Structures are given as structure tokens and as C-alpha cells.
Amino acid sequence: MSQRTSPLPDASVPAQPPPFEAAVKRLTEIVQLLERGDLPLEDSLRLFEEGVKLSRASQQRLDAAEKRVERLLAVDDQGQPKTASFATDAAPGDDDEEERPEF
């Protein structure tokens, strides 16, 4: 006899937000499962809750990405690119800091 896998996440796995693309894929799966309409009410509610959490986390990531793009494309009143310092992964002293452009 084959076992049917549950569409619900394993509760023993710690809740970490998945990468954006994985979240969108899971949201698509959830919508398809809910649209079928053959799940018990409690399972449907759990899936809906998971979908809402994924949707909110994905929206936050999109908002953050939009802000980053806006900063990168920002111009001042004279049409000149705005620059600002930002953190990098490089350790201090790795490169000659005087020749680094500021973004």
C-alpha cells in the first residue's frame, strides 16, 4: 500500500523563511491544493495560514529589493547620481580604501 504524502509542512522543522523563489513555488502549490477543495477544514486552515506567512515574507523581500534598486538609481536635483557608503564583505585593509568608489 502506498503512503500519501501530506501537503502540510512538518511541524518539527524550525520555521525559517525560504528563499523568495521557493516561497513563490510553495504559494503556488498551496493555492492549487486549496482550489481543489478536497482537504479537511483544519488542513485547509493550516495551509491558508502558511500561505499568508509566505506571502507576507515574500512581500517584505520585494519591498527591500525595491528600496535597494531605488537607492542604486537615485539622482539628485541636478540629475547626478546620489552616492552613499554601504557595508561590504571585505575585511578592512583588504584593498586600498582610497580608490574604492562610494555607492
Tab-separated table of N, CA and C in Angstrom:
chain	number	residue	atom	x	y	z
A	1	MET	N	0.841	-1.156	0.000
A	1	MET	CA	0.000	0.000	0.000
A	1	MET	C	0.898	1.233	0.000
A	2	SER	N	0.614	2.204	-0.861
A	2	SER	CA	1.437	3.417	-0.924
A	2	SER	C	0.924	4.443	0.065
A	3	GLN	N	1.870	5.182	0.612
A	3	GLN	CA	1.504	6.235	1.551
A	3	GLN	C	1.330	7.537	0.801
A	4	ARG	N	0.321	8.277	1.158
A	4	ARG	CA	0.091	9.591	0.571
A	4	ARG	C	0.861	10.609	1.398
A	5	THR	N	1.658	11.436	0.734
A	5	THR	CA	2.404	12.451	1.466
A	5	THR	C	1.488	13.615	1.797
A	6	SER	N	1.700	14.171	2.943
A	6	SER	CA	0.872	15.273	3.412
A	6	SER	C	1.275	16.579	2.734
A	7	PRO	N	0.297	17.404	2.342
A	7	PRO	CA	0.614	18.704	1.760
A	7	PRO	C	1.026	19.713	2.826
A	8	LEU	N	0.962	19.292	4.085
A	8	LEU	CA	1.267	20.198	5.181
A	8	LEU	C	2.735	20.095	5.565
A	9	PRO	N	3.333	21.223	6.004
A	9	PRO	CA	4.740	21.185	6.403
A	9	PRO	C	4.923	20.395	7.686
A	10	ASP	N	6.117	19.866	7.870
A	10	ASP	CA	6.462	19.129	9.074
A	10	ASP	C	6.639	20.122	10.215
A	11	ALA	N	5.879	19.977	11.270
A	11	ALA	CA	5.912	20.918	12.393
A	11	ALA	C	7.222	20.844	13.174
A	12	SER	N	7.978	19.757	13.004
A	12	SER	CA	9.222	19.624	13.752
A	12	SER	C	10.371	20.416	13.128
A	13	VAL	N	10.211	20.870	11.902
A	13	VAL	CA	11.245	21.643	11.218
A	13	VAL	C	11.146	23.099	11.669
A	14	PRO	N	12.270	23.726	12.079
A	14	PRO	CA	12.206	25.116	12.505
A	14	PRO	C	11.757	26.023	11.357
A	15	ALA	N	10.969	27.020	11.699
A	15	ALA	CA	10.409	27.921	10.695
A	15	ALA	C	11.426	28.984	10.308
A	16	GLN	N	12.024	28.824	9.135
A	16	GLN	CA	12.903	29.826	8.554
A	16	GLN	C	12.290	30.238	7.232
A	17	PRO	N	12.314	31.530	6.925
A	17	PRO	CA	11.741	31.913	5.646
A	17	PRO	C	12.550	31.303	4.502
A	18	PRO	N	11.878	30.649	3.570
A	18	PRO	CA	12.589	30.051	2.440
A	18	PRO	C	13.056	31.138	1.473
A	19	PRO	N	13.957	30.796	0.565
A	19	PRO	CA	14.327	31.770	-0.466
A	19	PRO	C	13.081	32.229	-1.223
A	20	PHE	N	13.154	33.418	-1.790
A	20	PHE	CA	11.983	34.016	-2.452
A	20	PHE	C	11.357	33.067	-3.474
A	21	GLU	N	12.178	32.500	-4.344
A	21	GLU	CA	11.658	31.633	-5.402
A	21	GLU	C	10.980	30.394	-4.830
A	22	ALA	N	11.542	29.839	-3.758
A	22	ALA	CA	10.934	28.677	-3.118
A	22	ALA	C	9.601	29.059	-2.475
A	23	ALA	N	9.537	30.257	-1.901
A	23	ALA	CA	8.286	30.723	-1.285
A	23	ALA	C	7.194	30.870	-2.339
A	24	VAL	N	7.540	31.432	-3.487
A	24	VAL	CA	6.551	31.600	-4.567
A	24	VAL	C	6.082	30.242	-5.073
A	25	LYS	N	7.018	29.307	-5.201
A	25	LYS	CA	6.653	27.954	-5.651
A	25	LYS	C	5.700	27.307	-4.646
A	26	ARG	N	6.023	27.429	-3.357
A	26	ARG	CA	5.158	26.838	-2.326
A	26	ARG	C	3.796	27.519	-2.309
A	27	LEU	N	3.768	28.837	-2.492
A	27	LEU	CA	2.483	29.545	-2.548
A	27	LEU	C	1.628	29.014	-3.694
A	28	THR	N	2.247	28.765	-4.821
A	28	THR	CA	1.515	28.212	-5.968
A	28	THR	C	0.937	26.843	-5.622
A	29	GLU	N	1.732	26.012	-4.961
A	29	GLU	CA	1.246	24.690	-4.542
A	29	GLU	C	0.058	24.822	-3.586
A	30	ILE	N	0.183	25.743	-2.636
A	30	ILE	CA	-0.890	25.936	-1.653
A	30	ILE	C	-2.181	26.361	-2.341
A	31	VAL	N	-2.073	27.296	-3.263
A	31	VAL	CA	-3.267	27.759	-3.985
A	31	VAL	C	-3.914	26.598	-4.730
A	32	GLN	N	-3.103	25.794	-5.400
A	32	GLN	CA	-3.654	24.644	-6.132
A	32	GLN	C	-4.344	23.658	-5.195
A	33	LEU	N	-3.724	23.383	-4.049
A	33	LEU	CA	-4.330	22.466	-3.079
A	33	LEU	C	-5.649	23.016	-2.546
A	34	LEU	N	-5.666	24.295	-2.222
A	34	LEU	CA	-6.881	24.893	-1.676
A	34	LEU	C	-7.982	24.984	-2.733
A	35	GLU	N	-7.599	25.247	-3.976
A	35	GLU	CA	-8.603	25.353	-5.039
A	35	GLU	C	-9.273	24.020	-5.343
A	36	ARG	N	-8.546	22.916	-5.099
A	36	ARG	CA	-9.166	21.601	-5.314
A	36	ARG	C	-10.351	21.405	-4.383
A	37	GLY	N	-10.236	21.935	-3.171
A	37	GLY	CA	-11.351	21.878	-2.233
A	37	GLY	C	-11.611	20.532	-1.597
A	38	ASP	N	-10.661	19.616	-1.632
A	38	ASP	CA	-10.909	18.282	-1.081
A	38	ASP	C	-10.192	18.027	0.245
A	39	LEU	N	-9.655	19.078	0.845
A	39	LEU	CA	-8.963	18.934	2.132
A	39	LEU	C	-9.933	19.165	3.290
A	40	PRO	N	-9.677	18.503	4.403
A	40	PRO	CA	-10.468	18.803	5.601
A	40	PRO	C	-10.264	20.268	6.013
A	41	LEU	N	-11.208	20.798	6.736
A	41	LEU	CA	-11.184	22.204	7.134
A	41	LEU	C	-9.903	22.572	7.868
A	42	GLU	N	-9.483	21.763	8.820
A	42	GLU	CA	-8.282	22.086	9.603
A	42	GLU	C	-7.033	22.131	8.722
A	43	ASP	N	-6.909	21.203	7.787
A	43	ASP	CA	-5.776	21.214	6.862
A	43	ASP	C	-5.818	22.453	5.980
A	44	SER	N	-7.008	22.790	5.519
A	44	SER	CA	-7.160	23.992	4.693
A	44	SER	C	-6.756	25.241	5.462
A	45	LEU	N	-7.149	25.320	6.713
A	45	LEU	CA	-6.791	26.481	7.527
A	45	LEU	C	-5.280	26.559	7.752
A	46	ARG	N	-4.645	25.415	7.996
A	46	ARG	CA	-3.189	25.407	8.188
A	46	ARG	C	-2.464	25.841	6.908
A	47	LEU	N	-2.940	25.337	5.778
A	47	LEU	CA	-2.335	25.738	4.506
A	47	LEU	C	-2.542	27.227	4.246
A	48	PHE	N	-3.740	27.707	4.545
A	48	PHE	CA	-4.019	29.125	4.343
A	48	PHE	C	-3.099	29.976	5.210
A	49	GLU	N	-2.926	29.568	6.458
A	49	GLU	CA	-2.036	30.297	7.372
A	49	GLU	C	-0.598	30.287	6.842
A	50	GLU	N	-0.140	29.138	6.376
A	50	GLU	CA	1.203	29.052	5.799
A	50	GLU	C	1.326	29.986	4.595
A	51	GLY	N	0.300	29.998	3.771
A	51	GLY	CA	0.309	30.854	2.587
A	51	GLY	C	0.367	32.333	2.944
A	52	VAL	N	-0.367	32.729	3.955
A	52	VAL	CA	-0.350	34.130	4.389
A	52	VAL	C	1.047	34.500	4.888
A	53	LYS	N	1.672	33.622	5.669
A	53	LYS	CA	3.027	33.886	6.175
A	53	LYS	C	4.026	33.999	5.024
A	54	LEU	N	3.939	33.075	4.070
A	54	LEU	CA	4.830	33.123	2.914
A	54	LEU	C	4.610	34.385	2.092
A	55	SER	N	3.353	34.754	1.933
A	55	SER	CA	3.023	35.955	1.173
A	55	SER	C	3.599	37.207	1.834
A	56	ARG	N	3.443	37.298	3.146
A	56	ARG	CA	3.977	38.463	3.871
A	56	ARG	C	5.499	38.519	3.805
A	57	ALA	N	6.149	37.368	4.004
A	57	ALA	CA	7.611	37.333	3.941
A	57	ALA	C	8.104	37.687	2.540
A	58	SER	N	7.410	37.189	1.523
A	58	SER	CA	7.785	37.495	0.141
A	58	SER	C	7.596	38.976	-0.154
A	59	GLN	N	6.517	39.554	0.338
A	59	GLN	CA	6.272	40.977	0.113
A	59	GLN	C	7.341	41.824	0.790
A	60	GLN	N	7.768	41.428	1.980
A	60	GLN	CA	8.842	42.156	2.668
A	60	GLN	C	10.132	42.087	1.861
A	61	ARG	N	10.432	40.929	1.299
A	61	ARG	CA	11.632	40.797	0.477
A	61	ARG	C	11.532	41.650	-0.782
A	62	LEU	N	10.357	41.676	-1.398
A	62	LEU	CA	10.169	42.517	-2.580
A	62	LEU	C	10.315	43.993	-2.231
A	63	ASP	N	9.750	44.407	-1.100
A	63	ASP	CA	9.867	45.798	-0.663
A	63	ASP	C	11.326	46.174	-0.427
A	64	ALA	N	12.080	45.287	0.217
A	64	ALA	CA	13.501	45.546	0.477
A	64	ALA	C	14.281	45.634	-0.833
A	65	ALA	N	13.982	44.755	-1.770
A	65	ALA	CA	14.662	44.781	-3.064
A	65	ALA	C	14.333	46.074	-3.815
A	66	GLU	N	13.082	46.495	-3.741
A	66	GLU	CA	12.675	47.742	-4.399
A	66	GLU	C	13.427	48.939	-3.818
A	67	LYS	N	13.577	48.974	-2.500
A	67	LYS	CA	14.314	50.063	-1.861
A	67	LYS	C	15.769	50.065	-2.301
A	68	ARG	N	16.376	48.887	-2.414
A	68	ARG	CA	17.768	48.799	-2.872
A	68	ARG	C	17.900	49.333	-4.290
A	69	VAL	N	16.970	48.959	-5.157
A	69	VAL	CA	17.008	49.435	-6.544
A	69	VAL	C	16.824	50.950	-6.580
A	70	GLU	N	15.893	51.464	-5.787
A	70	GLU	CA	15.677	52.914	-5.746
A	70	GLU	C	16.936	53.644	-5.301
A	71	ARG	N	17.654	53.094	-4.306
A	71	ARG	CA	18.902	53.723	-3.850
A	71	ARG	C	19.946	53.697	-4.954
A	72	LEU	N	20.022	52.584	-5.661
A	72	LEU	CA	21.011	52.472	-6.736
A	72	LEU	C	20.716	53.417	-7.900
A	73	LEU	N	19.460	53.690	-8.149
A	73	LEU	CA	19.074	54.526	-9.285
A	73	LEU	C	18.798	55.979	-8.895
A	74	ALA	N	18.995	56.328	-7.624
A	74	ALA	CA	18.661	57.664	-7.147
A	74	ALA	C	19.533	58.738	-7.801
A	75	VAL	N	18.897	59.868	-8.106
A	75	VAL	CA	19.608	61.033	-8.628
A	75	VAL	C	19.195	62.256	-7.818
A	76	ASP	N	20.085	63.256	-7.765
A	76	ASP	CA	19.771	64.477	-7.029
A	76	ASP	C	19.015	65.452	-7.940
A	77	ASP	N	18.794	66.669	-7.460
A	77	ASP	CA	18.031	67.671	-8.217
A	77	ASP	C	18.703	68.058	-9.536
A	78	GLN	N	20.006	67.889	-9.624
A	78	GLN	CA	20.731	68.219	-10.851
A	78	GLN	C	20.876	67.012	-11.782
A	79	GLY	N	20.269	65.907	-11.423
A	79	GLY	CA	20.331	64.711	-12.245
A	79	GLY	C	21.592	63.900	-12.062
A	80	GLN	N	22.373	64.236	-11.050
A	80	GLN	CA	23.605	63.492	-10.774
A	80	GLN	C	23.289	62.296	-9.879
A	81	PRO	N	23.964	61.181	-10.092
A	81	PRO	CA	23.713	60.014	-9.236
A	81	PRO	C	24.053	60.323	-7.789
A	82	LYS	N	23.186	59.884	-6.898
A	82	LYS	CA	23.461	60.005	-5.467
A	82	LYS	C	24.349	58.844	-5.059
A	83	THR	N	25.278	59.106	-4.152
A	83	THR	CA	26.144	58.042	-3.659
A	83	THR	C	26.034	57.973	-2.153
A	84	ALA	N	26.263	56.794	-1.643
A	84	ALA	CA	26.255	56.577	-0.195
A	84	ALA	C	27.135	55.383	0.103
A	85	SER	N	27.710	55.371	1.275
A	85	SER	CA	28.524	54.239	1.688
A	85	SER	C	27.631	53.043	1.979
A	86	PHE	N	28.182	51.868	1.769
A	86	PHE	CA	27.454	50.664	2.134
A	86	PHE	C	28.432	49.632	2.637
A	87	ALA	N	27.938	48.717	3.429
A	87	ALA	CA	28.787	47.683	4.015
A	87	ALA	C	29.140	46.655	2.958
A	88	THR	N	30.366	46.162	3.036
A	88	THR	CA	30.788	45.094	2.128
A	88	THR	C	31.274	43.922	2.958
A	89	ASP	N	31.537	42.818	2.287
A	89	ASP	CA	32.044	41.628	2.968
A	89	ASP	C	33.554	41.673	3.151
A	90	ALA	N	34.213	42.615	2.480
A	90	ALA	CA	35.671	42.693	2.551
A	90	ALA	C	36.118	43.172	3.923
A	91	ALA	N	37.202	42.584	4.400
A	91	ALA	CA	37.756	42.998	5.683
A	91	ALA	C	38.528	44.297	5.501
A	92	PRO	N	38.556	45.160	6.524
A	92	PRO	CA	39.307	46.404	6.409
A	92	PRO	C	40.759	46.111	6.071
A	93	GLY	N	41.291	46.896	5.133
A	93	GLY	CA	42.679	46.743	4.748
A	93	GLY	C	42.896	45.757	3.612
A	94	ASP	N	41.825	45.085	3.133
A	94	ASP	CA	41.971	44.141	2.029
A	94	ASP	C	42.361	44.848	0.736
A	95	ASP	N	41.760	45.994	0.492
A	95	ASP	CA	42.045	46.791	-0.696
A	95	ASP	C	42.460	48.178	-0.262
A	96	ASP	N	42.976	48.924	-1.182
A	96	ASP	CA	43.325	50.305	-0.895
A	96	ASP	C	42.037	51.103	-0.810
A	97	GLU	N	41.642	51.513	0.381
A	97	GLU	CA	40.366	52.162	0.612
A	97	GLU	C	40.223	53.491	-0.112
A	98	GLU	N	41.318	54.177	-0.403
A	98	GLU	CA	41.235	55.469	-1.054
A	98	GLU	C	40.718	55.354	-2.472
A	99	GLU	N	40.906	54.216	-3.127
A	99	GLU	CA	40.493	54.076	-4.509
A	99	GLU	C	39.127	53.430	-4.660
A	100	ARG	N	38.461	53.085	-3.564
A	100	ARG	CA	37.135	52.482	-3.617
A	100	ARG	C	36.080	53.547	-3.879
A	101	PRO	N	35.231	53.365	-4.883
A	101	PRO	CA	34.128	54.308	-5.071
A	101	PRO	C	33.063	54.096	-4.005
A	102	GLU	N	32.399	55.145	-3.637
A	102	GLU	CA	31.304	55.034	-2.665
A	102	GLU	C	30.005	54.900	-3.408
A	103	PHE	N	29.180	53.964	-2.964
A	103	PHE	CA	27.857	53.751	-3.556
A	103	PHE	C	26.792	54.033	-2.563
